[in-house]
PDB file of C-alpha atoms and ligand atoms in Angstrom:
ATOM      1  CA  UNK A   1     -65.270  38.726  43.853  1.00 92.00           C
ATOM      2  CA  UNK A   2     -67.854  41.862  44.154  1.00 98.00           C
ATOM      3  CA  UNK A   3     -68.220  44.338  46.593  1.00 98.00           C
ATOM      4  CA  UNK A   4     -71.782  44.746  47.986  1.00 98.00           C
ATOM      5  CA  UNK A   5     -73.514  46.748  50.161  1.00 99.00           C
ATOM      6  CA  UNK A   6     -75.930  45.516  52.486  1.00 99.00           C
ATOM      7  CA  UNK A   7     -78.100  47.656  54.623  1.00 98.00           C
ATOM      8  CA  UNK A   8     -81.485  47.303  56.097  1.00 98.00           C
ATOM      9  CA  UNK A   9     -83.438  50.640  55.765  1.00 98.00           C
ATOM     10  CA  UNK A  10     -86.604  51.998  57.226  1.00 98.00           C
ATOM     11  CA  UNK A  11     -89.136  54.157  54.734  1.00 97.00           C
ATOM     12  CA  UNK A  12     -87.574  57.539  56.241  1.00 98.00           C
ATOM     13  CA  UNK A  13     -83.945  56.462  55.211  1.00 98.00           C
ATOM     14  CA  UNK A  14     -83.016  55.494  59.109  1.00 98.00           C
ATOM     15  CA  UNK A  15     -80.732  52.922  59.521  1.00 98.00           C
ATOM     16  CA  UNK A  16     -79.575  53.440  63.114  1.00 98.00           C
ATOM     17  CA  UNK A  17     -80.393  54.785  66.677  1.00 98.00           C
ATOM     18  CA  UNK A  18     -78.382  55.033  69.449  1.00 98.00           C
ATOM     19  CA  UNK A  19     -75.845  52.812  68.263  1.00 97.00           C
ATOM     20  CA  UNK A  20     -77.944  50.482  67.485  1.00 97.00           C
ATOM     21  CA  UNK A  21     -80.099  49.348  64.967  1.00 97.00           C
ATOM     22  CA  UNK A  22     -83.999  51.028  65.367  1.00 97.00           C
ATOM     23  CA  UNK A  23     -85.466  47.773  65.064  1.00 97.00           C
ATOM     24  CA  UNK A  24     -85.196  44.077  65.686  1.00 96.00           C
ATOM     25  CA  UNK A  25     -86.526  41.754  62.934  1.00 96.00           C
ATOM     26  CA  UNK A  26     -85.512  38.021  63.603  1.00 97.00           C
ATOM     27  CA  UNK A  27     -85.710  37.367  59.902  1.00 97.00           C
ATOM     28  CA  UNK A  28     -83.696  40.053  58.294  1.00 98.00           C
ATOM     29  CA  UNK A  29     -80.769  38.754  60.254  1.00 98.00           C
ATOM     30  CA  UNK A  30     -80.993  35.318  59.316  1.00 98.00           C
ATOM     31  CA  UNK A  31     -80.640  36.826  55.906  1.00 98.00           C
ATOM     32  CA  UNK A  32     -77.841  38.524  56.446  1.00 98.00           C
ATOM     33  CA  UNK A  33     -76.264  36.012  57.901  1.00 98.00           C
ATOM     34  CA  UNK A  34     -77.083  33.633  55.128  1.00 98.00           C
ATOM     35  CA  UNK A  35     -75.995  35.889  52.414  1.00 98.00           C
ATOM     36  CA  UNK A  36     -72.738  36.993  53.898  1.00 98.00           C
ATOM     37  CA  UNK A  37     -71.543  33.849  55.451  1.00 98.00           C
ATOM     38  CA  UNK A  38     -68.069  32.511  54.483  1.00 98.00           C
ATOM     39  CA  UNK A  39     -67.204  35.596  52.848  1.00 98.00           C
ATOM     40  CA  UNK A  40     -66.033  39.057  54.124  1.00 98.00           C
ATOM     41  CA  UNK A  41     -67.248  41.888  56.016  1.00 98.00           C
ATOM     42  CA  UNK A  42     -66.116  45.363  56.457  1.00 99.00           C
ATOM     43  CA  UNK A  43     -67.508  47.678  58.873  1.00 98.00           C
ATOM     44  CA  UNK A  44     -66.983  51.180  60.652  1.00 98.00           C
ATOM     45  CA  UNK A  45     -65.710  50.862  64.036  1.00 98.00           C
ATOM     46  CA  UNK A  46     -68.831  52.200  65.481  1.00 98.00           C
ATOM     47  CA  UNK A  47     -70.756  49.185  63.997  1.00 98.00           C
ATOM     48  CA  UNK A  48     -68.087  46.736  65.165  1.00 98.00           C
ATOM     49  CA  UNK A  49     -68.418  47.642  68.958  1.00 97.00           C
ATOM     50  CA  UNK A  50     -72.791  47.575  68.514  1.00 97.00           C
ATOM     51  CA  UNK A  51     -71.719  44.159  67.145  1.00 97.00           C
ATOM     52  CA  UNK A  52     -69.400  43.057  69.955  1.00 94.00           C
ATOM     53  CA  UNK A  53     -68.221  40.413  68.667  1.00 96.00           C
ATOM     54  CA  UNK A  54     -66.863  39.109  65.379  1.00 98.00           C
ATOM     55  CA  UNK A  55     -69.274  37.959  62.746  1.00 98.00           C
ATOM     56  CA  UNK A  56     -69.132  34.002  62.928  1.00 98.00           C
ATOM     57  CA  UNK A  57     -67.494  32.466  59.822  1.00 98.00           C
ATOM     58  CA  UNK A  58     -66.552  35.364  58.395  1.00 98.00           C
ATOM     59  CA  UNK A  59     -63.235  37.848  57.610  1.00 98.00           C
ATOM     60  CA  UNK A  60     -64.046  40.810  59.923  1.00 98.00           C
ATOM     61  CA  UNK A  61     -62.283  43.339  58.540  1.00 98.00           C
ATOM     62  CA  UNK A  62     -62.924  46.576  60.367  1.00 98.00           C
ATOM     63  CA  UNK A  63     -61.928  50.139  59.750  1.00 98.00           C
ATOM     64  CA  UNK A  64     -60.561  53.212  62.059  1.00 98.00           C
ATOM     65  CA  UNK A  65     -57.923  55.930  61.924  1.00 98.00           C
ATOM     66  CA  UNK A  66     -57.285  56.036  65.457  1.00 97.00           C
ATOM     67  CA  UNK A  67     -58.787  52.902  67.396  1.00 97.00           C
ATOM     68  CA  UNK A  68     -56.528  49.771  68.160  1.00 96.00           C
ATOM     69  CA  UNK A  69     -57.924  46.420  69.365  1.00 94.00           C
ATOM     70  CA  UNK A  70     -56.546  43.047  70.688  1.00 94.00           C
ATOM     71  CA  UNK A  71     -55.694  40.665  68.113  1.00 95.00           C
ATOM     72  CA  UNK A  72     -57.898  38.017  67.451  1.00 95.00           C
ATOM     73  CA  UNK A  73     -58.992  34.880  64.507  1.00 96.00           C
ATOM     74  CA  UNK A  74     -60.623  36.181  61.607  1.00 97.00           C
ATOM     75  CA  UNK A  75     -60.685  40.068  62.545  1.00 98.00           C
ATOM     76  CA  UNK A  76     -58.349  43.071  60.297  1.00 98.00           C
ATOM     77  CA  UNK A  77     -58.313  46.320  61.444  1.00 98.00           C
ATOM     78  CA  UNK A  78     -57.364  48.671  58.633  1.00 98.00           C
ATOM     79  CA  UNK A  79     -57.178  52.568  58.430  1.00 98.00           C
ATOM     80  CA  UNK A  80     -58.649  53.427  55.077  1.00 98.00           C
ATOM     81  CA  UNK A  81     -60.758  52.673  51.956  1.00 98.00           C
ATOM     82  CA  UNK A  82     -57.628  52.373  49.904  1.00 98.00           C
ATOM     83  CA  UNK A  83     -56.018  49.268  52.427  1.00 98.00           C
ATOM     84  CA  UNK A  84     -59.668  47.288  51.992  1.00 98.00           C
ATOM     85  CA  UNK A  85     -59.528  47.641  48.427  1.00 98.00           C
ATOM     86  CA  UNK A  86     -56.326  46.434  48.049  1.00 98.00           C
ATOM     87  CA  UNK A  87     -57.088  43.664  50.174  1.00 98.00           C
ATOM     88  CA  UNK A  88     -59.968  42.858  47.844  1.00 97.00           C
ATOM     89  CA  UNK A  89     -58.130  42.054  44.950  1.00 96.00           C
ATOM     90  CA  UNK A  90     -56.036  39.193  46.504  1.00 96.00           C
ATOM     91  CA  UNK A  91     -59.752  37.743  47.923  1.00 97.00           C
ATOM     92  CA  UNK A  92     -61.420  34.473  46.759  1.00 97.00           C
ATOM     93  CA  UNK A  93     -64.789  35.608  47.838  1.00 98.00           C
ATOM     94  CA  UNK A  94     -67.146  38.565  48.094  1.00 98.00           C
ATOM     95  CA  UNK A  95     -66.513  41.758  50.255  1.00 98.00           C
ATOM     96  CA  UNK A  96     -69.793  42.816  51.794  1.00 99.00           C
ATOM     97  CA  UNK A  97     -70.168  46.316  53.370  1.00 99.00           C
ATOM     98  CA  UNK A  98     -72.089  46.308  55.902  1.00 98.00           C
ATOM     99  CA  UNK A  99     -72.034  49.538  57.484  1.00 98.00           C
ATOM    100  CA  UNK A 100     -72.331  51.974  59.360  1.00 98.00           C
ATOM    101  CA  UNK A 101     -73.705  55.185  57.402  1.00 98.00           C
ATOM    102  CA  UNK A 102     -69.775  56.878  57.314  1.00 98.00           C
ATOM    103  CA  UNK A 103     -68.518  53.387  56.016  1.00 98.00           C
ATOM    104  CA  UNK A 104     -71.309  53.257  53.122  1.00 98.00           C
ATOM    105  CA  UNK A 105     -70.424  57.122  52.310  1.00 98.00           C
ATOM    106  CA  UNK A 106     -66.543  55.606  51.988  1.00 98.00           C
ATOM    107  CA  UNK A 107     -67.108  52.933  49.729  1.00 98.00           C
ATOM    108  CA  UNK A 108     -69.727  54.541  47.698  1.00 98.00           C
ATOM    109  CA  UNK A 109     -67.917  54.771  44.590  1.00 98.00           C
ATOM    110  CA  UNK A 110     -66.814  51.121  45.303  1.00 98.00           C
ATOM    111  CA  UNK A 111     -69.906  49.263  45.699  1.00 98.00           C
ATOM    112  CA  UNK A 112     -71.487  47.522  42.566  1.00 98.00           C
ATOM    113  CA  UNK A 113     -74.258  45.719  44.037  1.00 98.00           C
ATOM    114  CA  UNK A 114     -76.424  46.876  47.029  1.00 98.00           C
ATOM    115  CA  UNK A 115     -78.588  44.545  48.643  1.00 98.00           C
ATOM    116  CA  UNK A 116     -81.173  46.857  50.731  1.00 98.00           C
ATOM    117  CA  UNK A 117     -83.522  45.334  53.419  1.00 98.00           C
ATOM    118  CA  UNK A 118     -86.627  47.629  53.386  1.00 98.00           C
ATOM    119  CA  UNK A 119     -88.950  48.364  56.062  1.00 97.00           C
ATOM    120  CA  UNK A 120     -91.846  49.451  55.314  1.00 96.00           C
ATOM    121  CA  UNK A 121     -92.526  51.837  58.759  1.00 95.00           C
ATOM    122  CA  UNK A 122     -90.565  55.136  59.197  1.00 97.00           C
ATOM    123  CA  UNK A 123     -88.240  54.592  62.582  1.00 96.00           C
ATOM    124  CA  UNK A 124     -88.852  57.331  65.185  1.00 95.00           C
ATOM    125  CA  UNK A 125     -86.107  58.991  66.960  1.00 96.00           C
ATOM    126  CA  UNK A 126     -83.338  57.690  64.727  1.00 98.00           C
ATOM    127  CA  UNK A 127     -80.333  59.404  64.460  1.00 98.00           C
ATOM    128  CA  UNK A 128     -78.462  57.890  61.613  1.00 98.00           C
ATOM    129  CA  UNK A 129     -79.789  57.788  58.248  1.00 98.00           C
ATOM    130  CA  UNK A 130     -78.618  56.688  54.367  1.00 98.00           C
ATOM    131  CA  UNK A 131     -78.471  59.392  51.768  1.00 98.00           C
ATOM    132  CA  UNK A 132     -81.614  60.228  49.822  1.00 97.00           C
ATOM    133  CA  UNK A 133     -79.997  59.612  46.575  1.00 97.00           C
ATOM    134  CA  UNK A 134     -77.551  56.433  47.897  1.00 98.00           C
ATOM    135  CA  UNK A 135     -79.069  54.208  44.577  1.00 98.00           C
ATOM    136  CA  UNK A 136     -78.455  56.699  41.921  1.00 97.00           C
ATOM    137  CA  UNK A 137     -76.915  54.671  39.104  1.00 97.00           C
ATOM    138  CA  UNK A 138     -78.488  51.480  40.197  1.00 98.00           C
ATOM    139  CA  UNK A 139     -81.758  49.766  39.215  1.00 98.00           C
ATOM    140  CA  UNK A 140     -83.537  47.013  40.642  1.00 98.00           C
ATOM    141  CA  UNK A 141     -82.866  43.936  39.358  1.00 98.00           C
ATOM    142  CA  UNK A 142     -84.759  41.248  42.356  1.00 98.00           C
ATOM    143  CA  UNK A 143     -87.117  41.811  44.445  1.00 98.00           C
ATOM    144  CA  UNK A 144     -88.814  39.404  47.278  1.00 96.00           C
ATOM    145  CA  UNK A 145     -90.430  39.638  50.213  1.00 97.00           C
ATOM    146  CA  UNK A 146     -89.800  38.568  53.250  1.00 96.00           C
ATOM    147  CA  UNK A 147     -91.842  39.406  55.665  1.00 96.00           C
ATOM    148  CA  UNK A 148     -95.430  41.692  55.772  1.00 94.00           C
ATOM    149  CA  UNK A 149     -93.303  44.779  56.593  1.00 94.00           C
ATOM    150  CA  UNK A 150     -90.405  43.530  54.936  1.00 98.00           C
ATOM    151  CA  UNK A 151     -88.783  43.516  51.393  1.00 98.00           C
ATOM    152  CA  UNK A 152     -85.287  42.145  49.867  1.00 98.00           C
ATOM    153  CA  UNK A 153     -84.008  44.357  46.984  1.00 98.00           C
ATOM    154  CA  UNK A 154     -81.086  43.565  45.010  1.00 98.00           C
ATOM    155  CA  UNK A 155     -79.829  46.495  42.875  1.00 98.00           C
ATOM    156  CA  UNK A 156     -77.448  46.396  40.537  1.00 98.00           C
ATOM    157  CA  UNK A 157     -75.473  49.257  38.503  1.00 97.00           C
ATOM    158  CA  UNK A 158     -77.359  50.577  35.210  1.00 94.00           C
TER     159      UNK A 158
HETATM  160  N1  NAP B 201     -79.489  49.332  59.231  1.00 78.10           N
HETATM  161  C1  NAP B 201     -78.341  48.798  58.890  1.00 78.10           C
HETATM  162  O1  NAP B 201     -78.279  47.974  57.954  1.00 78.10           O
HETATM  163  C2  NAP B 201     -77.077  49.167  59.618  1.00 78.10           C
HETATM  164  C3  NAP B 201     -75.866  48.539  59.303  1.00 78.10           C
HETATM  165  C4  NAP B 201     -74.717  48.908  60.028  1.00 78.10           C
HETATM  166  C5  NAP B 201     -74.793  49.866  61.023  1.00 78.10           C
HETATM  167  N2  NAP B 201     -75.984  50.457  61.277  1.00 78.10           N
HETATM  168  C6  NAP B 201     -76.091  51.494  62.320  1.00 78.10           C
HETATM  169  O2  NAP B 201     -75.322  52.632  61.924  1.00 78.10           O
HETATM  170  C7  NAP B 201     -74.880  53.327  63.103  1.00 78.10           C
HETATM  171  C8  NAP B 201     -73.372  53.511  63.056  1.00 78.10           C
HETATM  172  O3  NAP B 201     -73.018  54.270  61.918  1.00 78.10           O
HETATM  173  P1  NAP B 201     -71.768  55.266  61.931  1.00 78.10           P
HETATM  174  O4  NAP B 201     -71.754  56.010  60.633  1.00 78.10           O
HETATM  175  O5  NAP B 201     -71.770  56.002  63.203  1.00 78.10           O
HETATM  176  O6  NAP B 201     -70.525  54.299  62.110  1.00 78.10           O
HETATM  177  P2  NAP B 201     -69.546  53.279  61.361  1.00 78.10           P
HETATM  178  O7  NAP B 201     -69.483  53.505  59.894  1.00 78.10           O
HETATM  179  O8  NAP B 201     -69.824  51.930  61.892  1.00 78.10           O
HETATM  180  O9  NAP B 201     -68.184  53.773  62.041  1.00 78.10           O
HETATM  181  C9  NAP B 201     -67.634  55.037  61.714  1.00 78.10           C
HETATM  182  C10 NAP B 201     -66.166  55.040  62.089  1.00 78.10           C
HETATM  183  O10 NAP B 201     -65.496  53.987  61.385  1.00 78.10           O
HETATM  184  C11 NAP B 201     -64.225  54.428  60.943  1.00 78.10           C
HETATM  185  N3  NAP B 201     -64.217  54.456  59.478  1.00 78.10           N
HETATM  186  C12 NAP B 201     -65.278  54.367  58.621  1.00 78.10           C
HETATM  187  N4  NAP B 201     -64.859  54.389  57.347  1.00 78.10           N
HETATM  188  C13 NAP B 201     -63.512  54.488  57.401  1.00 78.10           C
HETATM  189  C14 NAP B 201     -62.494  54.543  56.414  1.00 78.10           C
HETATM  190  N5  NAP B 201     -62.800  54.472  55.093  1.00 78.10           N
HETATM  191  N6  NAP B 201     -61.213  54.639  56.819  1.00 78.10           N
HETATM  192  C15 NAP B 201     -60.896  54.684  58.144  1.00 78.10           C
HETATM  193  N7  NAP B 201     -61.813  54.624  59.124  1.00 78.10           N
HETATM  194  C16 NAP B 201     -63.088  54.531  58.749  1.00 78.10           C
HETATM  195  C17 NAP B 201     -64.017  55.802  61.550  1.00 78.10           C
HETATM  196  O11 NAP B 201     -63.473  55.552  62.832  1.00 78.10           O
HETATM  197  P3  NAP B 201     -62.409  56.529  63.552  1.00 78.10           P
HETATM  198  O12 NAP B 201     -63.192  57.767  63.888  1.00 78.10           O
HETATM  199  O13 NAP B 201     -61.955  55.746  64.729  1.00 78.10           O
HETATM  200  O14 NAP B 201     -61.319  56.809  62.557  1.00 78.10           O
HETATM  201  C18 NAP B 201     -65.431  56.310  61.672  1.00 78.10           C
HETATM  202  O15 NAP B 201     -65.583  57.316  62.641  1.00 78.10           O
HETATM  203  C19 NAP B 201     -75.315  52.465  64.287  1.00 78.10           C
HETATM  204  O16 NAP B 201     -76.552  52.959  64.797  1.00 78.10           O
HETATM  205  C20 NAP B 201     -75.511  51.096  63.665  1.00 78.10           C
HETATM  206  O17 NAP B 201     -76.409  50.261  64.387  1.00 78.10           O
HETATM  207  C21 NAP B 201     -77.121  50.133  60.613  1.00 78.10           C
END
């Protein structure tokens, strides 16, 4: 079991606008999907209603204080860093974070691998962005391409 982040960032640190992601790239979320399938997910509330829906073959575990939501297969809401990582240590499989920018902030000190999408245009308008220094104490450790504009990087902890 690891905790990852996953995020898919544009060359001005944008990772949202709107709601929404700035961007649609066909490919970069059939690599998400491939590389977080069967395991689970946690995500901000925020990203979970830009979502809609639950991820497909995967533990949606979600986070808010406040918010309440119909029960449903395969989705947890939970109120705080501490009840995920508890969680975590009774699962079988990897815990991917996948966002938004308050839920990377809150697992920060949690994450050990980050798996970063970049694009290589700046994203106009955005209004949600990563940290400058979000991969201080990690180093590179794969890189590939996936398309002309974008680039897989997996980073581990030095
Ligand atoms: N580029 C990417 O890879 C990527 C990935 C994901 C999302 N995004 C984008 O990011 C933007 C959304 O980011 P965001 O920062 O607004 O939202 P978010 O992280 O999805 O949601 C924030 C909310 O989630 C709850 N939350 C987060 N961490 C929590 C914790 N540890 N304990 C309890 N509750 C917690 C809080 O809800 P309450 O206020 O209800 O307590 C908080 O206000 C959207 O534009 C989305 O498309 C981009």
């Amino acid at each position: 079991m690891a905790i990852i982040g996953i995020v898919a960032i544009a060359k001005n640190f944008a990772i949202g606008k709107d709601g929404k992601l700035p961007w649609h790239y066909s490919a970069d979320l059939k690599f998400f999907k491939e590389t977080t399938l069967n395991n689970a997910v946690v995500m901000g509330i925020n990203t979970w209603k830009s979502i809609g829906k639950p991820l497909p073959n995967r533990l949606n575990i979600l986070l808010s204080r406040s918010e309440t939501i119909g029960n449903q297969p395969s989705v947890l809401l939970l109120r705080s860093t501490e009840e995920v990582l508890a969680l975590a240590k009774y699962l079988n499989c990897d815990l991917f974070i996948i966002g938004g920018a308050t839920t990377y902030e809150n697992f920060a000190d949690a994450i050990e691998k980050w798996i970063v999408t970049e694009v290589s245009d700046n994203a106009e308008n955005a209004d949600t962005f990563m940290p400058r220094d979000f991969l201080s104490g990690f180093q590179t450790q794969e890189i590939k391409q996936l398309e002309d504009n974008l680039s897989i990087k997996i980073y581990g902890k030095i």
